[in-house]
XYZ file of C-alpha atoms in Angstrom:
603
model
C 69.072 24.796 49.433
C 71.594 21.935 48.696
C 74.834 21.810 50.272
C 76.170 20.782 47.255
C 77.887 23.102 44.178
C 79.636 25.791 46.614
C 82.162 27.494 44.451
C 86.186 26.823 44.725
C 86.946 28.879 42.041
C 85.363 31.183 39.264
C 86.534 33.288 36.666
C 86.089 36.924 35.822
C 83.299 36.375 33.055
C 81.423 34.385 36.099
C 81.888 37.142 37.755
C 80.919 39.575 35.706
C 77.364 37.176 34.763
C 76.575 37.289 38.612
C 77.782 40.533 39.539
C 79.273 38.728 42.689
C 82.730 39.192 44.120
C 84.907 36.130 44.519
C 84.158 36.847 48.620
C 80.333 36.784 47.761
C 80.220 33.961 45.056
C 81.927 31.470 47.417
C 79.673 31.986 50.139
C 76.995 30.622 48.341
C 75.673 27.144 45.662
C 74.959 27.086 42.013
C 71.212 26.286 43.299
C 71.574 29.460 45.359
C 71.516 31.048 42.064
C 68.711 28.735 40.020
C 65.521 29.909 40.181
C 63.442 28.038 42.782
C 60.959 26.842 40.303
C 63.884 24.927 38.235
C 65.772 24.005 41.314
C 64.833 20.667 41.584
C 66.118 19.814 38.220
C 69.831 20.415 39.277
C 69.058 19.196 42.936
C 67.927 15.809 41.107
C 71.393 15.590 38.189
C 73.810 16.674 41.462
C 72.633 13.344 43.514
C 72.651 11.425 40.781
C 76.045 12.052 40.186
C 77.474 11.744 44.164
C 75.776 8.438 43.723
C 77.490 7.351 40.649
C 74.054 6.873 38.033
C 74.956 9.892 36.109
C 78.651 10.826 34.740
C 77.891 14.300 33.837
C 74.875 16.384 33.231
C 73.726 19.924 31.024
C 70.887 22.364 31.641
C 69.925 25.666 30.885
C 68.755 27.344 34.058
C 67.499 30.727 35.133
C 69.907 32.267 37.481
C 69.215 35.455 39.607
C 71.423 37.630 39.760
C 73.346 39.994 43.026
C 70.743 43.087 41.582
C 67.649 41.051 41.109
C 67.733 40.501 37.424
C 67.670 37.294 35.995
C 70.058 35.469 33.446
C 69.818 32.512 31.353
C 72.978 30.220 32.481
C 74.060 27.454 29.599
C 75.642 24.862 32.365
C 77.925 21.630 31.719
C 79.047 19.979 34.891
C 81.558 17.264 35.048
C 82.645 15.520 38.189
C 86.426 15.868 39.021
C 87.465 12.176 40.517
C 90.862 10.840 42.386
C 92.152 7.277 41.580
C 89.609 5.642 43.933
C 86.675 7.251 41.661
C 85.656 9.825 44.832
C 84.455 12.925 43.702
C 86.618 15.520 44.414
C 84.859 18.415 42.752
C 82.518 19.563 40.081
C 83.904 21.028 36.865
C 81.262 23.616 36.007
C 81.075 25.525 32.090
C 78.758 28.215 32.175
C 77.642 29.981 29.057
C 75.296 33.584 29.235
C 72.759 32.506 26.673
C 70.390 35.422 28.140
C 70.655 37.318 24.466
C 70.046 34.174 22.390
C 66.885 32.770 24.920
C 65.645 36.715 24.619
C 65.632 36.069 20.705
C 64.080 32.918 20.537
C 61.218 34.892 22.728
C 60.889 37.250 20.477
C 60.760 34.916 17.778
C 58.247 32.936 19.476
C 55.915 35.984 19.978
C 56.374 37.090 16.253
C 54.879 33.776 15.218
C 52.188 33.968 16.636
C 51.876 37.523 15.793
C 52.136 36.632 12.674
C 49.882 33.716 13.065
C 47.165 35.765 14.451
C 47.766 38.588 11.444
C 47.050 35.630 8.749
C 43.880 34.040 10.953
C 42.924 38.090 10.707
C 43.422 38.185 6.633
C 42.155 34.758 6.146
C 38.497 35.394 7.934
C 38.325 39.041 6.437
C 38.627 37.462 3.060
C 35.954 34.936 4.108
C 33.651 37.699 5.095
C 34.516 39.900 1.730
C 33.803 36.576 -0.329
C 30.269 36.590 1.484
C 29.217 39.707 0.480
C 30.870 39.739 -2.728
C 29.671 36.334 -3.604
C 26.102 37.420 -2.701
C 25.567 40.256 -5.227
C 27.407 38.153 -7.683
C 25.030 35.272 -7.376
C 22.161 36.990 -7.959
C 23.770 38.780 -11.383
C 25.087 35.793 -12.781
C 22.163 33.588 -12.459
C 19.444 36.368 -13.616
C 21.848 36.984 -16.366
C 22.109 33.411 -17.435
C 18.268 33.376 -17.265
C 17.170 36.470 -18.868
C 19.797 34.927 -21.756
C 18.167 31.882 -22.050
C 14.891 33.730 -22.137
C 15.491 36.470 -24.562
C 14.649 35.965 -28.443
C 16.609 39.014 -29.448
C 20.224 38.831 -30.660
C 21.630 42.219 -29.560
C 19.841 41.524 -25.833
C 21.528 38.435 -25.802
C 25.151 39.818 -27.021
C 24.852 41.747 -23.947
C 23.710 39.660 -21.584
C 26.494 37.303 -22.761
C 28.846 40.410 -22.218
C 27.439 41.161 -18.712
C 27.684 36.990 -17.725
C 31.222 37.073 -18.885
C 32.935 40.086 -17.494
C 30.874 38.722 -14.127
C 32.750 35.215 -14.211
C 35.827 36.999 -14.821
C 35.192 38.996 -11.626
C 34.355 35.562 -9.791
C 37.526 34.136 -11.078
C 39.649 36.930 -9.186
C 37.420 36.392 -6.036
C 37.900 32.603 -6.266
C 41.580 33.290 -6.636
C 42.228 35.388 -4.130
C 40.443 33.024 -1.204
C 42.662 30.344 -3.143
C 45.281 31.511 -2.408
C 44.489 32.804 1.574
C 42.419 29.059 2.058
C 45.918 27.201 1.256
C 47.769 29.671 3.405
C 45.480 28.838 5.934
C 45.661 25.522 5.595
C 41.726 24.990 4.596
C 42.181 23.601 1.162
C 41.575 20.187 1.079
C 41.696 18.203 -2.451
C 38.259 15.776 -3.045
C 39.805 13.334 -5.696
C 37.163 11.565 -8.067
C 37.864 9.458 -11.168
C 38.607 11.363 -13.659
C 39.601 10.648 -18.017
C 42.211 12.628 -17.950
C 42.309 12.513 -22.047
C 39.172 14.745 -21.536
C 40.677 17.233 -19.494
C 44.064 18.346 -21.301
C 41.673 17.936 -24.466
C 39.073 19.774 -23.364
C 41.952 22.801 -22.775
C 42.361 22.708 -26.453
C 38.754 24.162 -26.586
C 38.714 26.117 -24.218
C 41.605 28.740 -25.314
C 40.942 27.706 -29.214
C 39.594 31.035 -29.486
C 41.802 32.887 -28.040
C 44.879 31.075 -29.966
C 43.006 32.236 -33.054
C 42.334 35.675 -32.367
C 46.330 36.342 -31.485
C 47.403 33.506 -34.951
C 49.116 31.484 -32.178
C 49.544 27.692 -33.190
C 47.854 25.713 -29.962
C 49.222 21.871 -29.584
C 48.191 19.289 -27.329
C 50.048 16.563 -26.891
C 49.000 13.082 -24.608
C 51.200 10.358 -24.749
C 49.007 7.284 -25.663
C 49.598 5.155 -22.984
C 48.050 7.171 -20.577
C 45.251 6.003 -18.326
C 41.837 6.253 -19.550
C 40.477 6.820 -15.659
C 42.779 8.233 -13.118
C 42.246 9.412 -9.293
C 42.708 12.878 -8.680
C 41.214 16.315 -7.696
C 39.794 17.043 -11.523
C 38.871 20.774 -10.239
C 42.493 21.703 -8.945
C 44.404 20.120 -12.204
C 42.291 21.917 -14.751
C 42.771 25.531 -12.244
C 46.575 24.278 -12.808
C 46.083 24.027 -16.535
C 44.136 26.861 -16.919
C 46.148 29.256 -15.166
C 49.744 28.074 -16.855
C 47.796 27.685 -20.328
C 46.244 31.265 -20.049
C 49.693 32.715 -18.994
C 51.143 31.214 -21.795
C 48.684 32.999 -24.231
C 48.822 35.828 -22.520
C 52.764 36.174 -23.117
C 53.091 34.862 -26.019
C 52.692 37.061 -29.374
C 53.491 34.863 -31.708
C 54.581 31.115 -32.577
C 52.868 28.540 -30.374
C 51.698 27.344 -27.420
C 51.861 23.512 -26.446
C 51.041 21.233 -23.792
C 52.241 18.023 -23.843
C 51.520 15.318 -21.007
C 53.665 12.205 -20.774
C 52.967 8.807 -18.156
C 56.005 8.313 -16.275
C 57.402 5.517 -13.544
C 54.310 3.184 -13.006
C 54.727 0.920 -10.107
C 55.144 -2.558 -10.444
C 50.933 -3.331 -9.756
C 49.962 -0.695 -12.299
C 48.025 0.821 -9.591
C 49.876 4.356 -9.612
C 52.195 6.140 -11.836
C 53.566 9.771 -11.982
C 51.624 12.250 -14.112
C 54.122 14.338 -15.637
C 52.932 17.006 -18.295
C 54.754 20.358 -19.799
C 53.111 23.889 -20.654
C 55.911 25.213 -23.493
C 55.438 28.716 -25.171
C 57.492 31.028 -27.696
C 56.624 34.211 -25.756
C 58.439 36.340 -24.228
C 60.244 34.206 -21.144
C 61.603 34.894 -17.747
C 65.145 36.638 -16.924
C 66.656 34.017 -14.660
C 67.153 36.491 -12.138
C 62.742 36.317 -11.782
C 62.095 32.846 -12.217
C 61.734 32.180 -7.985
C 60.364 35.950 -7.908
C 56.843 34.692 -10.528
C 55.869 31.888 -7.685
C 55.355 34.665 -5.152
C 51.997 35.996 -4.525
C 50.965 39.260 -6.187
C 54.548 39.342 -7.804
C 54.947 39.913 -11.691
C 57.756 39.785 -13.922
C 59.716 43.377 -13.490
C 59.034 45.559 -16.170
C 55.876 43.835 -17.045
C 53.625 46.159 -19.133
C 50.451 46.008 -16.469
C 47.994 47.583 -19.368
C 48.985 45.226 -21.828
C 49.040 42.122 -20.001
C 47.103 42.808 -16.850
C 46.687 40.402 -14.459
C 47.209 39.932 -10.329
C 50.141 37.649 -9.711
C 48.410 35.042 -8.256
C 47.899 32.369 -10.812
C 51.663 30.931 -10.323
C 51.312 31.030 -6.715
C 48.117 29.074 -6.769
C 49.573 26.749 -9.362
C 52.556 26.338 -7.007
C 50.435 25.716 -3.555
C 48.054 23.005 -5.597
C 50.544 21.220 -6.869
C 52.219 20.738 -3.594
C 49.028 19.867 -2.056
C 48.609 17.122 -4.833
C 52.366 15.905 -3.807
C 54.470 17.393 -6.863
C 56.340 20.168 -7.831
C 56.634 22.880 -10.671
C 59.409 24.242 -12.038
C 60.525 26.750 -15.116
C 62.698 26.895 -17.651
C 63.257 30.178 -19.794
C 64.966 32.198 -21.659
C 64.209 35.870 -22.463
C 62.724 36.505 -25.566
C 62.897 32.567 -26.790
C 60.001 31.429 -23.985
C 59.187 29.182 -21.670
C 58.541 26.001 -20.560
C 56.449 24.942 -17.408
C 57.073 21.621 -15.745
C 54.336 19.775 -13.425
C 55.316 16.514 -12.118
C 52.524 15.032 -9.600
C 53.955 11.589 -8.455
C 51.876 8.082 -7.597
C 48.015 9.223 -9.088
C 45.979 6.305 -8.925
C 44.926 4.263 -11.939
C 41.440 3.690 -11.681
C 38.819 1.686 -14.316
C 37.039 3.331 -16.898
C 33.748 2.104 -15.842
C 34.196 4.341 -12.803
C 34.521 7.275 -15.224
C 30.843 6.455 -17.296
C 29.412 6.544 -13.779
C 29.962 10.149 -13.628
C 30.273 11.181 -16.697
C 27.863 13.486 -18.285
C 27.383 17.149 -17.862
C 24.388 18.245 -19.550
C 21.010 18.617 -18.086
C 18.484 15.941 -20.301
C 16.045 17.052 -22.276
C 12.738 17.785 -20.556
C 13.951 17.504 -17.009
C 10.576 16.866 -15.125
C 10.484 15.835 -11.396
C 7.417 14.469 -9.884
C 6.375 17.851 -7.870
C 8.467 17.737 -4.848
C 8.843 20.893 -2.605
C 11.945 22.080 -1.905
C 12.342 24.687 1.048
C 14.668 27.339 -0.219
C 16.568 28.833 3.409
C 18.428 32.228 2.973
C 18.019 35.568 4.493
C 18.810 37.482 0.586
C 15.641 37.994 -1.292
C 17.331 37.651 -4.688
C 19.141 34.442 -3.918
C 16.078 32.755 -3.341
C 14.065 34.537 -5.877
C 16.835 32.851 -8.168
C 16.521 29.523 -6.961
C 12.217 30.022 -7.053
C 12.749 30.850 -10.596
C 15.305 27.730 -11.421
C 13.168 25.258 -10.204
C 9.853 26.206 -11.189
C 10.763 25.271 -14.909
C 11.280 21.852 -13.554
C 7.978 20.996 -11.782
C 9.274 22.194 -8.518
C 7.463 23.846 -5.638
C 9.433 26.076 -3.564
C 8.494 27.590 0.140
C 11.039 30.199 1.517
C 12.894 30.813 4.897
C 15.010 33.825 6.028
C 15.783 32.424 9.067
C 17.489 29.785 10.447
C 14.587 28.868 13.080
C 12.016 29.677 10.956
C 13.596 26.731 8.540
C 13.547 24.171 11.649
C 9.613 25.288 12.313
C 8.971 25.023 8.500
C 10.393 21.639 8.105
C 7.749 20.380 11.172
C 4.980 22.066 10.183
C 5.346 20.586 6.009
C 8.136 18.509 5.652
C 9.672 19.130 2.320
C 11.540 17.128 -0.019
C 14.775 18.602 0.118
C 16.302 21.382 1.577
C 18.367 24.367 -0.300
C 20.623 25.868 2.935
C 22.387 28.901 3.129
C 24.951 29.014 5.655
C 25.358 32.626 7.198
C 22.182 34.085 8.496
C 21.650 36.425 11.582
C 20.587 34.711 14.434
C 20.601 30.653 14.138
C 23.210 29.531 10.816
C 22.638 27.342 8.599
C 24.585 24.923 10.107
C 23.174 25.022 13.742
C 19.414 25.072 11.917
C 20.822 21.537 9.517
C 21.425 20.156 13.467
C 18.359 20.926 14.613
C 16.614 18.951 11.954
C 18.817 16.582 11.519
C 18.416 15.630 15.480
C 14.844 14.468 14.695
C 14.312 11.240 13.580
C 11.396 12.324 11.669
C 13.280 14.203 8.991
C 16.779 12.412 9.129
C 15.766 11.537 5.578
C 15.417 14.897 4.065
C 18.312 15.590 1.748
C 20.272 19.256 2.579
C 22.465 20.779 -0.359
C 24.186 23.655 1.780
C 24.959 26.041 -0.712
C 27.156 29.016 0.479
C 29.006 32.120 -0.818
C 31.359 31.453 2.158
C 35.516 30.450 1.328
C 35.542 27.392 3.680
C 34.232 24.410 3.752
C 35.396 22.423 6.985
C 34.128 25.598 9.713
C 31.793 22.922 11.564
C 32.912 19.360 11.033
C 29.835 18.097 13.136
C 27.205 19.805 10.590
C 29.008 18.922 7.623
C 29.155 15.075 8.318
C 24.872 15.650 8.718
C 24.505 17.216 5.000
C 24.183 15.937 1.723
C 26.147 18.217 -1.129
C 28.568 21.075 -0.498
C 27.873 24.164 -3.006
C 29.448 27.076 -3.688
C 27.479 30.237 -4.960
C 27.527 31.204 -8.175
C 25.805 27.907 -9.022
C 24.908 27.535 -12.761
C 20.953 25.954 -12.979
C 22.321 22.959 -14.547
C 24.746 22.010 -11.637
C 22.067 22.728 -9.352
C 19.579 20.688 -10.963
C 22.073 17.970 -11.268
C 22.805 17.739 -7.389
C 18.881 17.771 -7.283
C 18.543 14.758 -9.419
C 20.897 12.631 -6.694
C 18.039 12.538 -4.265
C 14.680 13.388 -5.894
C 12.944 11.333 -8.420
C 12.301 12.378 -12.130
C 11.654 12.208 -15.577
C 12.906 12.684 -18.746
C 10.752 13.236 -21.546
C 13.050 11.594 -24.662
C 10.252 12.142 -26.798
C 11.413 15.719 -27.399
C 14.766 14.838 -28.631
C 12.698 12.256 -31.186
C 10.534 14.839 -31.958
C 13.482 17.065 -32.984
C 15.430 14.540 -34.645
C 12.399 13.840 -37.005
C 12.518 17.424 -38.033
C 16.678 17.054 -38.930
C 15.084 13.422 -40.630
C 12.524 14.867 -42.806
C 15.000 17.748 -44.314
C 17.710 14.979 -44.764
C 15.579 12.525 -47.116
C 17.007 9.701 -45.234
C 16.975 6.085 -47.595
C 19.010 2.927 -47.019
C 18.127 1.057 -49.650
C 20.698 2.470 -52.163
C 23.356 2.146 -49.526
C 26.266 -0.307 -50.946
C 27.672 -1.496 -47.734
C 25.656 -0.311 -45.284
C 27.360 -2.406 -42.258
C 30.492 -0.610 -43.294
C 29.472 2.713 -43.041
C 27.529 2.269 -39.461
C 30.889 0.824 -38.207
C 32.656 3.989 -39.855
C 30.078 6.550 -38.096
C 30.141 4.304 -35.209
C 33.443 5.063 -34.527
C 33.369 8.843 -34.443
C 33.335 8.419 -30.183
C 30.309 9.084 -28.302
C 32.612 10.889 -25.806
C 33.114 13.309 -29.057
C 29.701 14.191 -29.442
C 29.324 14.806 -25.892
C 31.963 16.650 -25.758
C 30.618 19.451 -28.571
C 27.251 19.514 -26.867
C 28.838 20.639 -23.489
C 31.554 23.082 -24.630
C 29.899 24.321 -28.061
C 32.884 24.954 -29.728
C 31.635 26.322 -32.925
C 35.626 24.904 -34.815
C 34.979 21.621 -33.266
C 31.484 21.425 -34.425
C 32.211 22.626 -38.340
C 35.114 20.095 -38.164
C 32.430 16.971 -37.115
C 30.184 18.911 -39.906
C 33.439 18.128 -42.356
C 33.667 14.580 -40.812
C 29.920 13.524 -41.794
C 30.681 14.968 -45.407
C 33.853 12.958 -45.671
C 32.238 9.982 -44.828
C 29.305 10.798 -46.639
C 31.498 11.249 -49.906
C 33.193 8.251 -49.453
C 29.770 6.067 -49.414
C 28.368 8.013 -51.696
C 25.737 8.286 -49.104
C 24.178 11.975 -50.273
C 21.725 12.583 -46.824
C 25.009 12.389 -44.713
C 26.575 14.943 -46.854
C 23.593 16.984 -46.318
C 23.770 16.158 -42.344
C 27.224 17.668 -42.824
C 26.359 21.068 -44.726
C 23.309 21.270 -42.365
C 25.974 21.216 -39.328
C 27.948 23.782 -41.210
C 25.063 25.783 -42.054
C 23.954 26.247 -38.851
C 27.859 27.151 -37.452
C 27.940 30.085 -40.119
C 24.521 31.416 -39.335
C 25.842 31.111 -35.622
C 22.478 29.157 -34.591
C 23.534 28.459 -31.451
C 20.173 27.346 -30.281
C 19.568 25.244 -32.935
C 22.799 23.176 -32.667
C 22.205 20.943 -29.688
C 19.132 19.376 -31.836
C 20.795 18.803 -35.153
C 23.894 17.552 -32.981
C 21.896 15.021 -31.115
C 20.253 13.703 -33.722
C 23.227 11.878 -34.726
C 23.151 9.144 -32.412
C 19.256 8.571 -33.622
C 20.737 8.415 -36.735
C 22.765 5.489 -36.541
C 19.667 3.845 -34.859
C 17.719 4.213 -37.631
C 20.408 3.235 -40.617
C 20.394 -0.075 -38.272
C 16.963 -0.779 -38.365
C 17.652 -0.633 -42.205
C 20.588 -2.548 -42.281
């Protein structure tokens, strides 16, 4: 070792930290003491200084001690110098930092205890949403068939019973792996352009019902100026809305609920602006002592009557973790017994055009869907899934052949080479994934369009397979988002003769005549501007208030023409909301924009 750093002097606490004598400790260095395998690190500072590049140096070594053990030595040396700058000595402060270097050990190894205990919870919850997602596919999706197909009205109450208490179960599942994907750190936002009129609106309808049924007064609330097409993950802000909206209802007996949405500090380009918007209720409120306590997960207000208001203490936590994934923040502000108000502030959204929004716009399947008799291969090793998908797209002019296996998929797509390809992703064996790779590799079917769809959490598990397929689905998939994707990549038609067809019926019971009209110009411009986006909006959501209040519209504007078919168009509306004809809605609802058609070919 160096002849450098013998000891002059040392206290007792040196002493005591080396178990050396005074005798003992000046017969030997400092770098008698370091470790070997950190020796050169003082070796290197201790020349440095004799040569005059380095004033004074600090390291933590590992020293061994007289019995073996070893220490952790916190060391400050500073050169003692006479008047001709010649080192005379080495000032030396040494600190025992053994107990705090022990602790930051143990911390180290509790991280990644804990790290491993959360990579533990997050994939057991992705293999529990598997097989829960499985079973749950097939019941929703027979359910919503057998509904569609049965003509009685006590089957169909029941059905409707069975599909709803099953998407309240998927809503718990899809909450739960919400919660453990963003602790994960596997949620990723996919921002489209989105009218974000539509979507606090569309809230409105959505717990209209439920206001009703408990005589609370629901507001919404959207300051004008807000963008007609914004930039943002449309899925995660209506989760946000529906979770604070629903907890608002939930706790709230009487009075109101409101939701008001404000535009706030646009940038000088109009290009961004922060999206700030309030969820405000009369309920029952938060002691101040809970308000941090609500954000944690599976936490509820203390005292909290579980029969009455049920519930898993997730939905603030979620609502919490998405909006500071989207770059904002939440806060509350209550008061027991008066209510509470819910703050969301999500800073710099893009402003995007509303042409981008028309693009994809639009929700419901057309009338007479028809493709041009592609086959699809249907890959999944559960029977009932792809008995579900078999029966989905034969209605559509779609052949289906079936694989249960990954491999038997890649020999299937060489021996026939289908259209498209439905994928499941876990199967014994080969995956989905590594099969999608396989076929993907040959140039012969790089063309054939792959919609993975998967009752797995993540998406993101194999980056390289994911960059080779088409759509991302996760199970349960309603028939009309499925047969959406579909239309992206297969050809089809859509037979527009049926909704003439039905429209003619709605004609003939109207008596429709123009020439009687006074100002007929007037009154197309008047119907003209009851929105399109309206209309659509009652054929997707079927809100039966919504549709009786368009019924009142057509009679208001029939009564103030004096135009007497459009009165009838009203009471037929009406009629059919009373008689709760669901299935005869969509026709008499569509007809309206044929009817404007046809009062201009009069005009």
């Amino acid at each position: 070792m160096s002849s450098y750093g013998y000891f002059i002097k040392a206290n007792e606490a040196l002493l005591e930290t080396t178990g050396y004598s005074v005798k003992e400790l000046k017969a030997v260095t400092f770098g008698d003491l370091i470790l070997e395998e950190e020796y050169s690190q003082y070796y290197d500072s201790i020349q440095k200084v004799y040569e005059g590049s380095l004033s004074s140096f600090r390291h933590e070594f590992r020293c061994c001690r007289k019995d073996g053990s070893i220490v952790w030595m916190d060391a400050s040396f500073t050169p003692i110098t006479n008047r001709r700058d010649e080192i005379l000595s080495i000032d030396a402060v040494i600190l025992d930092v053994t107990a705090r270097k022990q602790a930051e050990d143990d911390l180290i190894v509790a991280t990644k205890e804990a790290e491993a205990a959360n990579r533990t919870k997050s994939e057991f919850l992705a293999n529990m949403s598997h097989e829960i997602r499985t079973p749950m596919n097939a019941i929703l999706g027979f359910t919503e068939i057998l509904e569609v197909k049965s003509k009685n009205d006590s089957e169909k109450d029941i059905l409707k019973s069975i599909r709803a208490s099953g998407k309240t179960l998927l809503r718990l599942i899809n909450d739960i792996l919400d919660l453990s994907k963003v602790e994960a750190g596997r949620m990723s936002l996919e921002n489209t352009v989105v009218n974000p009129h539509d979507v606090f609106f569309e809230m409105k309808q959505v717990f209209a019902q439920k206001a009703e049924e408990k005589n609370i007064e629901l507001r919404v609330k959207v300051d004008e100026s807000l963008p007609l097409a914004i930039v943002v993950d449309e899925i995660r802000l209506r989760q946000i809305l529906l979770n604070l909206i629903g907890n608002a209802i939930k706790f709230t007996d009487e009075g109101f609920v409101e939701l008001s949405i404000h535009k706030a500090i646009e940038n000088e380009y109009n290009s961004t602006f922060d999206l700030v918007f309030s969820v405000k209720d009369s309920g029952i409120g938060v002691p101040e002592d809970q308000q941090d306590v609500i954000f944690q997960a599976f936490s509820q207000q203390f005292g909290q009557s579980t029969s009455k208001y049920g519930g898993t203490g997730l939905g603030l936590a979620i609502c919490q973790n998405l909006v500071t994934m989207m770059g904002g923040r939440i806060s509350l502000t209550s008061e027991t017994g008066k209510g509470s108000v819910f703050d969301v502030h999500l800073k710099d959204i893009p402003i995007a055009s509303i042409d981008d929004v028309n693009v994809v716009a639009g929700k419901d399947l057309p009338m007479r869907l028809s493709f041009h008799k592609p086959t699809v291969l249907i890959v999944d090793d559960v029977k009932t899934n792809r008995q579900l998908f078999h029966m989905h797209l034969a209605d559509f002019n779609i052949k289906t052949i079936e694989s249960v296996k990954g491999q038997d998929a890649v020999d299937k797509v060489h021996n026939c080479t289908p259209d498209l390809i439905l994928m499941d992703v876990q199967m014994p064996i080969m995956s989905g994934y590594e099969a999608l790779k396989k076929i993907k590799a040959d140039d012969r079917f790089k063309h054939i369009p792959v919609i993975i769809v998967t009752a797995s959490v993540y998406k993101g598990e194999d980056e390289e397979a994911e960059r080779l397929l088409d759509e991302f689905l996760q199970k349960h998939v309603s028939c009309a988002v499925l047969m959406r994707e579909i239309m992206k990549f297969l050809p089809y038609d859509c037979d527009e003769e049926v909704v003439a067809e039905e429209s003619d019926q709605v004609f003939s019971i109207l008596d429709i005549k123009t020439e009687d009209i006074g100002d007929l110009a007037a009154l197309i411009k008047q119907l003209e501007s009851v929105k399109v986006k309206t209309l659509d909006s009652l054929l997707e959501v079927m809100n039966l208030d919504e549709i009786s209040a368009f019924g009142d519209k057509m009679i208001s504007i029939g009564e103030s023409f004096n135009v007497g078919f459009l009165v009838q168009y009203g009471l037929l509306i009406k009629g059919k909301v009373d008689a709760f004809a669901i299935d005869e809605l969509p026709s008499v609802l569509r007809s309206f924009k044929l009817l404007i058609e046809k009062l201009k070919e009069g005009n």
